[in-house]
Amino acid sequence: SFGPAAVSLPAGSRASVQTALRTLLAARWPSQRDVRSWLQLLSVLQWVLSFLLLGTVSLLILIYLVFTSFWPISALYLAWIIFDWDTPEKGGRRLPCLRRWPVWRHFRDYFPVKLVKTHDLSPSHNYIIGSHPHGILCVGAFCNFITGSTGFGEMFPGIRPFLTTLAGNFRLPVFREYLMSGGLCPVTRRAIGYLLSKNGTGNAVAIVIGGAAESLSCRPGVTTLILKKRKGFVRMALQHGAYLVPSFSFGENDLFRQVVFEEGSWMRSIQQRFQKIMGFAPCVFYGRGLTSVHSRGFLPYARPITTVVGEPVMVPKIEDPSSETVDMYHEMYIRSLLKLFNENKTKYGLSETDELHIL
């Protein structure tokens, strides 16, 4: 018969094992605060990577599969995109479960992002929410109007928020499904018109009015909006009788540092030409690194963002509004936006002397 074998360690080895155990037990284990910080950082990382890489990487993978034995996957997905081509223009395909995804709470708390309500929005009307400023990645608009983490649904019961983005994003495989599931739609007349006329009432379409041109002027301490000649959203509001609602995200311009090229420089002209061709501007910016807040990388700095939703500007329904009528309601919108900014700037990080520059 065989009995259990006894293993004996030399005295030196036993001492080494005991020392290692004591060192392990004495080591500082991550606290709940550390774990929360890591989760917040990872939530922001996945969001940045999704917006910067998901569409491009998915496209490259599908092209690669064409030349392998898995080519039917690419063929089937191409057939699906052709069949589903118009869905983004017809309200998209939002998934409530994605809006309630727990990761968005960690995303919100990283900055943190806060939503402030100043007036009620009645579900019996439709709305166009002007979102200002653009910043680099529209963090405030995304967090408040696409995720449910800041309580939009509880603050504005009966209101379905949508956020518009470049139509070209909906031509990228997989990325288009991701965008639609959250409630994003193309910033086109057809898509916005559908939500304001064929989707019932209680729709709030958020449009980042300044767009790509405004991102070129984004830098900390400067609040410049591209708005004076942007009147298409006012015309659409009049055509559909949708109320205009200004909103401002205080702190949006503090999330990244951007290399701003002066007007007339050759780099500025390249940015502007690229913007006209592709629809977005190639900004040279940086944020914090993944491992340290003191290193440079592509993650936004943790700066508080407070999005204040202002008072609706009541708009009548006029199918073919005159230029004078559009100008009048455009001026009313700007006055409402300036009032919102001036009444709240000292509450959320700005000084009394800070002004809103509208170009």
CSV table of N, CA and C in Angstrom, one decimal, residues 201-263:
chain,number,residue,atom,x,y,z
A,201,THR,N,-46.0,62.9,-31.7
A,201,THR,CA,-45.5,64.0,-30.9
A,201,THR,C,-44.6,63.5,-29.8
A,202,GLY,N,-44.0,64.4,-29.1
A,202,GLY,CA,-43.1,64.1,-28.0
A,202,GLY,C,-41.7,63.8,-28.4
A,203,ASN,N,-41.3,64.1,-29.6
A,203,ASN,CA,-40.0,63.9,-30.2
A,203,ASN,C,-39.1,65.2,-29.9
A,204,ALA,N,-37.9,65.0,-29.5
A,204,ALA,CA,-37.0,66.1,-29.3
A,204,ALA,C,-35.7,65.7,-30.0
A,205,VAL,N,-35.5,66.4,-31.2
A,205,VAL,CA,-34.3,66.2,-32.0
A,205,VAL,C,-33.2,67.1,-31.7
A,206,ALA,N,-32.1,66.7,-31.1
A,206,ALA,CA,-31.0,67.5,-30.7
A,206,ALA,C,-30.1,67.7,-31.9
A,207,ILE,N,-29.7,68.9,-32.2
A,207,ILE,CA,-28.8,69.2,-33.3
A,207,ILE,C,-27.7,70.0,-32.8
A,208,VAL,N,-26.5,69.6,-33.1
A,208,VAL,CA,-25.3,70.3,-32.7
A,208,VAL,C,-25.1,71.4,-33.8
A,209,ILE,N,-25.6,72.6,-33.6
A,209,ILE,CA,-25.8,73.5,-34.7
A,209,ILE,C,-24.4,73.9,-35.3
A,210,GLY,N,-23.4,74.1,-34.4
A,210,GLY,CA,-22.1,74.6,-34.9
A,210,GLY,C,-21.4,73.7,-35.8
A,211,GLY,N,-21.6,72.3,-35.6
A,211,GLY,CA,-21.0,71.3,-36.4
A,211,GLY,C,-19.5,71.3,-36.4
A,212,ALA,N,-19.0,70.8,-37.5
A,212,ALA,CA,-17.5,70.6,-37.6
A,212,ALA,C,-16.8,71.9,-37.6
A,213,ALA,N,-17.4,73.0,-38.2
A,213,ALA,CA,-16.7,74.3,-38.2
A,213,ALA,C,-16.4,74.8,-36.8
A,214,GLU,N,-17.3,74.5,-35.9
A,214,GLU,CA,-17.2,75.0,-34.6
A,214,GLU,C,-16.1,74.3,-33.8
A,215,SER,N,-15.9,73.0,-34.1
A,215,SER,CA,-14.9,72.3,-33.4
A,215,SER,C,-13.5,72.8,-33.7
A,216,LEU,N,-13.3,73.6,-34.8
A,216,LEU,CA,-12.0,74.1,-35.1
A,216,LEU,C,-11.6,75.3,-34.1
A,217,SER,N,-12.7,75.9,-33.5
A,217,SER,CA,-12.4,76.9,-32.5
A,217,SER,C,-12.5,76.5,-31.1
A,218,CYS,N,-12.6,75.2,-30.9
A,218,CYS,CA,-12.8,74.7,-29.5
A,218,CYS,C,-11.5,74.7,-28.7
A,219,ARG,N,-11.5,75.4,-27.6
A,219,ARG,CA,-10.3,75.4,-26.7
A,219,ARG,C,-10.8,76.0,-25.4
A,220,PRO,N,-10.1,75.5,-24.3
A,220,PRO,CA,-10.5,76.0,-23.0
A,220,PRO,C,-10.4,77.5,-22.8
A,221,GLY,N,-11.4,78.0,-22.1
A,221,GLY,CA,-11.4,79.5,-21.8
A,221,GLY,C,-12.1,80.3,-22.9
A,222,VAL,N,-12.4,79.7,-24.1
A,222,VAL,CA,-13.0,80.5,-25.2
A,222,VAL,C,-14.3,79.8,-25.5
A,223,THR,N,-15.4,80.6,-25.6
A,223,THR,CA,-16.7,80.1,-25.9
A,223,THR,C,-17.2,80.8,-27.2
A,224,THR,N,-16.9,80.2,-28.3
A,224,THR,CA,-17.3,80.7,-29.6
A,224,THR,C,-18.2,79.8,-30.3
A,225,LEU,N,-19.4,80.3,-30.8
A,225,LEU,CA,-20.4,79.5,-31.5
A,225,LEU,C,-20.5,79.9,-32.9
A,226,ILE,N,-20.7,78.9,-33.8
A,226,ILE,CA,-21.0,79.2,-35.2
A,226,ILE,C,-22.5,79.1,-35.4
A,227,LEU,N,-23.1,80.3,-35.5
A,227,LEU,CA,-24.6,80.2,-35.4
A,227,LEU,C,-25.3,81.3,-36.3
A,228,LYS,N,-24.6,82.4,-36.5
A,228,LYS,CA,-25.3,83.5,-37.2
A,228,LYS,C,-25.9,83.1,-38.6
A,229,LYS,N,-25.2,82.3,-39.3
A,229,LYS,CA,-25.6,81.9,-40.7
A,229,LYS,C,-26.3,80.5,-40.7
A,230,ARG,N,-26.4,79.9,-39.5
A,230,ARG,CA,-27.0,78.6,-39.5
A,230,ARG,C,-28.5,78.7,-39.2
A,231,LYS,N,-29.3,78.8,-40.2
A,231,LYS,CA,-30.7,79.0,-40.1
A,231,LYS,C,-31.6,77.9,-40.6
A,232,GLY,N,-31.0,76.8,-41.1
A,232,GLY,CA,-31.7,75.7,-41.6
A,232,GLY,C,-32.6,75.0,-40.5
A,233,PHE,N,-32.1,74.9,-39.3
A,233,PHE,CA,-32.8,74.3,-38.2
A,233,PHE,C,-34.1,75.1,-37.9
A,234,VAL,N,-34.0,76.5,-38.0
A,234,VAL,CA,-35.1,77.3,-37.7
A,234,VAL,C,-36.2,77.1,-38.8
A,235,ARG,N,-35.8,77.0,-40.1
A,235,ARG,CA,-36.7,76.8,-41.2
A,235,ARG,C,-37.5,75.5,-41.0
A,236,MET,N,-36.7,74.4,-40.6
A,236,MET,CA,-37.4,73.1,-40.4
A,236,MET,C,-38.3,73.2,-39.2
A,237,ALA,N,-38.0,73.9,-38.2
A,237,ALA,CA,-38.9,74.1,-37.0
A,237,ALA,C,-40.2,74.7,-37.5
A,238,LEU,N,-40.1,75.8,-38.3
A,238,LEU,CA,-41.3,76.4,-38.8
A,238,LEU,C,-42.1,75.5,-39.7
A,239,GLN,N,-41.5,74.8,-40.6
A,239,GLN,CA,-42.2,73.9,-41.5
A,239,GLN,C,-43.0,72.8,-40.8
A,240,HIS,N,-42.5,72.4,-39.6
A,240,HIS,CA,-43.1,71.3,-38.9
A,240,HIS,C,-43.8,71.8,-37.6
A,241,GLY,N,-43.7,73.1,-37.3
A,241,GLY,CA,-44.3,73.6,-36.0
A,241,GLY,C,-43.6,73.0,-34.8
A,242,ALA,N,-42.3,72.8,-34.9
A,242,ALA,CA,-41.6,72.3,-33.7
A,242,ALA,C,-41.0,73.4,-32.9
A,243,TYR,N,-41.1,73.4,-31.6
A,243,TYR,CA,-40.6,74.4,-30.8
A,243,TYR,C,-39.1,74.3,-30.7
A,244,LEU,N,-38.5,75.5,-30.6
A,244,LEU,CA,-37.0,75.6,-30.6
A,244,LEU,C,-36.6,75.6,-29.1
A,245,VAL,N,-35.6,74.8,-28.7
A,245,VAL,CA,-35.1,74.7,-27.3
A,245,VAL,C,-33.6,74.9,-27.3
A,246,PRO,N,-33.1,75.9,-26.7
A,246,PRO,CA,-31.6,76.1,-26.6
A,246,PRO,C,-31.1,75.2,-25.5
A,247,SER,N,-29.9,74.7,-25.6
A,247,SER,CA,-29.2,74.0,-24.5
A,247,SER,C,-27.7,74.3,-24.6
A,248,PHE,N,-27.1,74.4,-23.5
A,248,PHE,CA,-25.7,74.7,-23.4
A,248,PHE,C,-25.0,73.8,-22.5
A,249,SER,N,-23.9,73.2,-22.9
A,249,SER,CA,-23.1,72.3,-22.1
A,249,SER,C,-21.8,73.0,-21.6
A,250,PHE,N,-21.9,73.5,-20.3
A,250,PHE,CA,-20.8,74.2,-19.7
A,250,PHE,C,-19.7,73.2,-19.4
A,251,GLY,N,-18.5,73.5,-19.8
A,251,GLY,CA,-17.4,72.6,-19.6
A,251,GLY,C,-17.0,71.7,-20.8
A,252,GLU,N,-17.8,71.7,-21.8
A,252,GLU,CA,-17.5,70.9,-23.0
A,252,GLU,C,-16.2,71.2,-23.6
A,253,ASN,N,-15.8,72.5,-23.7
A,253,ASN,CA,-14.6,72.9,-24.3
A,253,ASN,C,-13.3,72.6,-23.5
A,254,ASP,N,-13.5,72.1,-22.3
A,254,ASP,CA,-12.4,71.9,-21.4
A,254,ASP,C,-11.9,70.5,-21.4
A,255,LEU,N,-12.5,69.6,-22.2
A,255,LEU,CA,-12.2,68.2,-22.1
A,255,LEU,C,-10.9,67.8,-22.9
A,256,PHE,N,-10.5,68.6,-23.9
A,256,PHE,CA,-9.3,68.4,-24.6
A,256,PHE,C,-8.5,69.6,-24.8
A,257,ARG,N,-7.3,69.5,-25.2
A,257,ARG,CA,-6.4,70.6,-25.6
A,257,ARG,C,-6.2,70.5,-27.1
A,258,GLN,N,-6.5,71.6,-27.8
A,258,GLN,CA,-6.4,71.6,-29.3
A,258,GLN,C,-5.3,72.6,-29.8
A,259,VAL,N,-4.6,72.2,-30.8
A,259,VAL,CA,-3.7,73.0,-31.5
A,259,VAL,C,-4.6,73.8,-32.5
A,260,VAL,N,-4.8,75.1,-32.2
A,260,VAL,CA,-5.6,76.0,-33.1
A,260,VAL,C,-4.8,76.8,-34.0
A,261,PHE,N,-5.0,76.6,-35.3
A,261,PHE,CA,-4.2,77.3,-36.4
A,261,PHE,C,-5.0,78.6,-36.7
A,262,GLU,N,-4.2,79.6,-36.9
A,262,GLU,CA,-4.7,80.9,-37.1
A,262,GLU,C,-5.4,81.0,-38.5
A,263,GLU,N,-6.5,81.8,-38.6
A,263,GLU,CA,-7.1,82.0,-39.9
A,263,GLU,C,-6.1,82.6,-40.9
